[in-house]
Tab-separated table of C-alpha atoms in Angstrom:
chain	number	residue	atom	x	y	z
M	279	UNK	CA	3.815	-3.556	25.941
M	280	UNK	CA	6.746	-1.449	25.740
M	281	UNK	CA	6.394	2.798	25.402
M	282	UNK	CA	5.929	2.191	21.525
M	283	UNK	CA	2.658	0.746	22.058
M	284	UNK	CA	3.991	-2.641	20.789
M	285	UNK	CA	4.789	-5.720	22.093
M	286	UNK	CA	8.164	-6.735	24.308
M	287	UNK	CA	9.217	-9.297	21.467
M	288	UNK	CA	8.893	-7.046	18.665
M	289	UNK	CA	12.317	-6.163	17.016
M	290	UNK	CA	11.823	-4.307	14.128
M	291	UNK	CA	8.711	-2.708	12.213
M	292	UNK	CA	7.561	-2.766	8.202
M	293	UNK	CA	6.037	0.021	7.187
M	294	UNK	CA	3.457	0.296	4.370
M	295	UNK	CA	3.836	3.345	2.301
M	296	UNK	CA	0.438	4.612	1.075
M	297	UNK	CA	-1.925	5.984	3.550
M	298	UNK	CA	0.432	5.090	6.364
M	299	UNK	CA	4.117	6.839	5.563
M	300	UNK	CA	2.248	9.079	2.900
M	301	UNK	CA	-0.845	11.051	2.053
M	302	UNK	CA	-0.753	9.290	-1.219
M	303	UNK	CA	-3.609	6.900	-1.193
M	304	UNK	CA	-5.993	9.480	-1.757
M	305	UNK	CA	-4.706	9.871	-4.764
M	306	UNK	CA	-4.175	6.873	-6.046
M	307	UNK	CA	-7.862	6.151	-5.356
M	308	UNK	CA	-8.851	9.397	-7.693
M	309	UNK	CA	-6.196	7.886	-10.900
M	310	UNK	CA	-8.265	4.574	-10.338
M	311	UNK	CA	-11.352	6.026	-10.527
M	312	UNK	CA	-10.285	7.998	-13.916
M	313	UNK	CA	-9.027	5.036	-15.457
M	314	UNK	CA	-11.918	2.395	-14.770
M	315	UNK	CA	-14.701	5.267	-15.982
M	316	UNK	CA	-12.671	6.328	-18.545
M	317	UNK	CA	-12.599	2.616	-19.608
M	318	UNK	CA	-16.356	1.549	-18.550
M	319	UNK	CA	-17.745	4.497	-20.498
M	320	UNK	CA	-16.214	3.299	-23.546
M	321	UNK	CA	-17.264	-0.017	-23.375
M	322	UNK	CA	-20.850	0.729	-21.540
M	323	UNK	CA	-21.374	3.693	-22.611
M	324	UNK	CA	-23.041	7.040	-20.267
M	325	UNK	CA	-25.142	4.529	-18.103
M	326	UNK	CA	-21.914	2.501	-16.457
M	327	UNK	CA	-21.830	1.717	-13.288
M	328	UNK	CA	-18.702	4.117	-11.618
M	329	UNK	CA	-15.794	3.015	-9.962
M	330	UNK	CA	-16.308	4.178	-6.324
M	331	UNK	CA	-14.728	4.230	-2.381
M	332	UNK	CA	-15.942	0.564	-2.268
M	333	UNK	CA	-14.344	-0.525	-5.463
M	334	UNK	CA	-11.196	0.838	-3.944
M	335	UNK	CA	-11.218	-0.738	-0.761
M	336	UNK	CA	-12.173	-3.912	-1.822
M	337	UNK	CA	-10.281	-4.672	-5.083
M	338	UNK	CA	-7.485	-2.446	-5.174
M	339	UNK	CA	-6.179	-1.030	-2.354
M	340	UNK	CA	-2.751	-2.650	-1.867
M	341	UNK	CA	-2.186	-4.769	-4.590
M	342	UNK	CA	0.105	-4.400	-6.933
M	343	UNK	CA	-1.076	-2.225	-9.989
M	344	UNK	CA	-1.659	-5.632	-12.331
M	345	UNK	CA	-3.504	-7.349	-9.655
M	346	UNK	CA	-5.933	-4.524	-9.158
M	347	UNK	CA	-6.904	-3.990	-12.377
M	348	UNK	CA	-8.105	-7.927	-12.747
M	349	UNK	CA	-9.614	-7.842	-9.379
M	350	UNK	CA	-11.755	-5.038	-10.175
M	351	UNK	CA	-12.641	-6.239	-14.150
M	352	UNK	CA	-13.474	-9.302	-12.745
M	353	UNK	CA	-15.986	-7.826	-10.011
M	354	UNK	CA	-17.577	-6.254	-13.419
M	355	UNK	CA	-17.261	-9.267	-14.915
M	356	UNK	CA	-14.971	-8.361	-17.803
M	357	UNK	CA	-12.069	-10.214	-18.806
M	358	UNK	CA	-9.322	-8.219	-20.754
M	359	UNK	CA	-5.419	-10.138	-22.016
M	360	UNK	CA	-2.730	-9.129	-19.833
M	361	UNK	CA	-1.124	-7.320	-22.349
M	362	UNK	CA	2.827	-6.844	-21.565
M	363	UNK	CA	4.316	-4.502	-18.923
M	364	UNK	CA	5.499	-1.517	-21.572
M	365	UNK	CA	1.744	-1.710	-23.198
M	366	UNK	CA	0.873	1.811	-23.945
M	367	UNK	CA	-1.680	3.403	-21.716
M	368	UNK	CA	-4.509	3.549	-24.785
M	369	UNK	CA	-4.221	-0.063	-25.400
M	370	UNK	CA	-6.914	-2.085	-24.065
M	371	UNK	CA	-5.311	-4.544	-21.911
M	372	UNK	CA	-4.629	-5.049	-18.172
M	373	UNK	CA	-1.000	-3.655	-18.487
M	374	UNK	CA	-1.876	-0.584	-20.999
M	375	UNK	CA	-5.288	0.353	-18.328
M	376	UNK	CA	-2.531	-0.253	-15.042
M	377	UNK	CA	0.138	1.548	-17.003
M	378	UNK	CA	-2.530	4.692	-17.783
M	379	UNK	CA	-3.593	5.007	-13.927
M	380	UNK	CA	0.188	5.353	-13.575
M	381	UNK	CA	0.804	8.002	-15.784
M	382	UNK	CA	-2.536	9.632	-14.320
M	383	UNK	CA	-0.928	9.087	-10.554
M	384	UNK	CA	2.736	10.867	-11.928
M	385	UNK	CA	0.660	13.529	-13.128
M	386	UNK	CA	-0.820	14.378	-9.407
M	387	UNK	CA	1.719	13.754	-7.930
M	388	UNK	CA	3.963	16.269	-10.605
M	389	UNK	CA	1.194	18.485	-10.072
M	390	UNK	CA	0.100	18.458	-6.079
M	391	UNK	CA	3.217	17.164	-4.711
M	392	UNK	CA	3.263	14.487	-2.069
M	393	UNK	CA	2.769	15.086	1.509
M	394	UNK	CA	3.598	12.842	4.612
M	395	UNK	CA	2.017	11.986	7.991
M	396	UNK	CA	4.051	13.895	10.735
M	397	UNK	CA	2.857	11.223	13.221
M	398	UNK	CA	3.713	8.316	11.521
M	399	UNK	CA	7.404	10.320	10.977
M	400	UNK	CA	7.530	10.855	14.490
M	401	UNK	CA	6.586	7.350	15.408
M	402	UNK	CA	9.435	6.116	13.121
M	403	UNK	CA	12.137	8.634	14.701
M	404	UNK	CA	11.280	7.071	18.099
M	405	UNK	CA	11.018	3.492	16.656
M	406	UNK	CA	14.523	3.619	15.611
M	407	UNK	CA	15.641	5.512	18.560
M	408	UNK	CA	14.636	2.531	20.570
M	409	UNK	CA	17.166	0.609	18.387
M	410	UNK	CA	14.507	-1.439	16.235
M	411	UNK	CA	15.126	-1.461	12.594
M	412	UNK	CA	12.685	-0.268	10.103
M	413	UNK	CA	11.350	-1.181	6.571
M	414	UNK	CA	9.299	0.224	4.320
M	415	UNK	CA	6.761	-2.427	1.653
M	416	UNK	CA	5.201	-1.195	-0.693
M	417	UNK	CA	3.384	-2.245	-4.260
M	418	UNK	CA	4.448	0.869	-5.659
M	419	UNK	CA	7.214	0.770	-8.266
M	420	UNK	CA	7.625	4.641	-7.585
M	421	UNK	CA	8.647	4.150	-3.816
M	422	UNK	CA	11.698	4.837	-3.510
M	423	UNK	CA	10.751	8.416	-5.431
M	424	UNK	CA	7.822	9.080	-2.890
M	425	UNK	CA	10.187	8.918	0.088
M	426	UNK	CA	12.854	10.753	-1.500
M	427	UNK	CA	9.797	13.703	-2.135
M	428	UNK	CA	8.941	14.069	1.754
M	429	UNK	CA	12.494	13.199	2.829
M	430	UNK	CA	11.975	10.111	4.017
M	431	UNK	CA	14.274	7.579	2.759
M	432	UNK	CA	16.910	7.566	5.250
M	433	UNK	CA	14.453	6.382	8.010
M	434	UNK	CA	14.244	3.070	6.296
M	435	UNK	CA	16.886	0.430	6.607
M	436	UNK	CA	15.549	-1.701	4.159
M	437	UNK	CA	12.611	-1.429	1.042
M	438	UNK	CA	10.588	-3.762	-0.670
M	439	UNK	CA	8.857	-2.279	-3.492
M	440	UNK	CA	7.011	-3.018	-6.696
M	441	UNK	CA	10.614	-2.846	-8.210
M	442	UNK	CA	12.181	-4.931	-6.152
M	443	UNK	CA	9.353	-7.648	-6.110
M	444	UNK	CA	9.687	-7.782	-9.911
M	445	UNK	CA	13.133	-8.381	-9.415
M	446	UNK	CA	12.677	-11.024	-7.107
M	447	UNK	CA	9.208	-12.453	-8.698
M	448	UNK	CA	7.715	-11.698	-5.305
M	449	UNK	CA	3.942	-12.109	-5.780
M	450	UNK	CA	2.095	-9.184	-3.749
M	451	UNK	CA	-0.564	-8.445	-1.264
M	452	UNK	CA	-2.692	-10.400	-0.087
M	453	UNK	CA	0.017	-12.551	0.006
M	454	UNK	CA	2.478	-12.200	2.712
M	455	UNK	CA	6.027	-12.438	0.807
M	456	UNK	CA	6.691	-8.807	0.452
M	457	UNK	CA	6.651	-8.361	4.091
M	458	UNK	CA	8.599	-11.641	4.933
M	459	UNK	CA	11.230	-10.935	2.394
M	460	UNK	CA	11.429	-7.146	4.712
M	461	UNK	CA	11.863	-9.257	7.904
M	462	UNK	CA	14.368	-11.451	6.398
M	463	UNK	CA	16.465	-8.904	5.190
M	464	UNK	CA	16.459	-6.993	8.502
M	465	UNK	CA	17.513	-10.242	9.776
M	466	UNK	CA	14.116	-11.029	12.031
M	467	UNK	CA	11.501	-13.797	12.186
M	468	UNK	CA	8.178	-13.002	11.401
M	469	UNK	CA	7.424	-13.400	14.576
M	470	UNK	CA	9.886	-10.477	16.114
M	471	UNK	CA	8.245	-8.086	13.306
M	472	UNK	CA	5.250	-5.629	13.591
M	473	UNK	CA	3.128	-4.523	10.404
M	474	UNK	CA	2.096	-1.129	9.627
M	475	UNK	CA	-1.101	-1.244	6.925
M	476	UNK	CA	-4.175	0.925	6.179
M	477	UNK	CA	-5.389	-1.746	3.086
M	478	UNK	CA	-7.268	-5.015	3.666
M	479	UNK	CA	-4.967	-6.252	1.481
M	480	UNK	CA	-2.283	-5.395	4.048
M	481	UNK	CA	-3.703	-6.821	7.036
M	482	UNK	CA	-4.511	-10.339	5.356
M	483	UNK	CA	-1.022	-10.085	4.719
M	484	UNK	CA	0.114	-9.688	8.230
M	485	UNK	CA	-1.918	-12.207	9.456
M	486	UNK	CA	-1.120	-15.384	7.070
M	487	UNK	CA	2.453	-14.117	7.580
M	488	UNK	CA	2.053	-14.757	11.317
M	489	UNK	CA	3.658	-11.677	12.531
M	490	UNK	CA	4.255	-10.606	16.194
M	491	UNK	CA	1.811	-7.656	15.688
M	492	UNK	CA	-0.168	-6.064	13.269
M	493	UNK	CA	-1.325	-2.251	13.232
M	494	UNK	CA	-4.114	-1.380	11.109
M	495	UNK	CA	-4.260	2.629	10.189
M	496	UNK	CA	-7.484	3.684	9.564
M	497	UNK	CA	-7.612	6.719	7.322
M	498	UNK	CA	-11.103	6.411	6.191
M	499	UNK	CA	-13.312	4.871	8.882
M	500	UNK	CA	-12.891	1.119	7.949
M	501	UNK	CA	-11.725	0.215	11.664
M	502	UNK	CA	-14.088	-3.069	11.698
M	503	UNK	CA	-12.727	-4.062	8.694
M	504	UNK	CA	-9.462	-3.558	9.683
M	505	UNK	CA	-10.028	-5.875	12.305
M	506	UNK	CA	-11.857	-8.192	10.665
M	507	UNK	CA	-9.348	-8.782	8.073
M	508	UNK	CA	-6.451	-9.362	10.586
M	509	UNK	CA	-5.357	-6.390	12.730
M	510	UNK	CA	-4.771	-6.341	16.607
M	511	UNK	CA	-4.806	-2.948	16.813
M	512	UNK	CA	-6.393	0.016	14.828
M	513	UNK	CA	-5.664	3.451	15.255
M	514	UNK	CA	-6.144	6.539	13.047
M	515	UNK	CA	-2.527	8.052	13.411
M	516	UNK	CA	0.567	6.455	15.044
M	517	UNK	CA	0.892	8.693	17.756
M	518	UNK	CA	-2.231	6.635	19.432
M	519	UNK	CA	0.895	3.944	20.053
M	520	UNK	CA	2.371	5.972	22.310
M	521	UNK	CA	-0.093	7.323	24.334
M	522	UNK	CA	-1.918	3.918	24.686
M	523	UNK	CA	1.612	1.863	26.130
């Protein structure tokens, strides 16, 4: 292991954005959990069942904003058309409900701001000190703005985002294209790449990909999980690298 914490062979590292680079999960958990009550007390009425932690974790949590809302309808057992991606957020489809937690996430975010984690900033400063090259995936189509917010952006030499998966019909976690289409553009195999994830989503990911390493964060006490679903290592802030090399 080298003084990153990471193995010899490891040449660059891809970085998820929420709950690793960001404080943002958090609150993308709370504009879930207004949208799918806000929904299920319409159609249920004062006795639904709410959206909770678990909900999150399991259904949502890294997949891109379509994806989530069918996995989670479809753990309720509802069915709703797809809709198209500029559906209003009042309509009910799975575009208009993912296109209402969005404008609900915008809103926080306009509101609270965005903050980072300094350790996983200092981890990346030393990362590309050490002359490995650094990208940041993410199912978020408002990326690029979230790094911008906590200056961030420059530490990344390349980014796969919801935007540019659209662009490049990409499909998104669980599946591992997001993250292979980072290492190819930073000009690695899979193999010579490390994964950064704090979603279940994200480690299943990182391990059908067959990267070199794979670094779950836990954030809210899901280490066994985190293991379970694919990670080598698990550690609650990105400083632990260091001090365990």
């Amino acid at each position: 292991m080298t003084e990153l914490g990471l193995p010899k062979q490891i040449l660059a590292c891809l970085f998820d954005l929420d709950g690793v680079i960001t404080r943002t999960a958090v609150v993308h958990a709370a504009a879930w959990k207004r949208t799918f009550d806000d929904f299920l007390r319409g159609r249920d009425g004062d006795g639904f069942r709410p959206f909770d932690d678990a909900d999150y974790a399991a259904y949502v949590d890294g997949l891109p904003r379509a994806d989530g809302v069918r996995s989670f309808l479809a753990s309720r057992g509802v069915e709703l058309p797809d809709g198209t991606p500029d559906d209003p957020p009042d309509r009910g489809t799975v575009h208009g409900l993912g296109n209402r937690k969005n404008d609900l996430l915008l809103d926080m975010i306009r509101n609270d701001g965005v903050e980072a984690y300094d350790g996983t900033l200092r981890y990346i400063e030393a990362v590309r000190a050490h002359g490995l090259r650094t990208a940041v995936v993410s199912s978020s189509a408002n990326c690029r703005d979230v790094l911008r917010s906590v200056g961030a952006e420059a530490l990344f030499d390349v980014r796969i985002d919801g935007v540019v998966a659209a662009e490049r019909r990409l499909p998104g976690k669980p599946r591992p294209d997001t993250f292979l289409a980072a290492a190819k553009d930073l000009g690695v195999e899979p193999s010579e790449a490390a994964v950064f994830e704090d979603a279940l989503a994200g480690m299943d990911a990182g391990r059908s990909g067959h990267f070199g390493y794979v670094v779950g964060v836990d954030r809210v006490g899901q280490s066994a999980a985190l293991r379970a679903h694919g990670a080598d290592i698990v550690v609650q802030d990105l400083d632990e690298l260091g001090e365990r090399a």
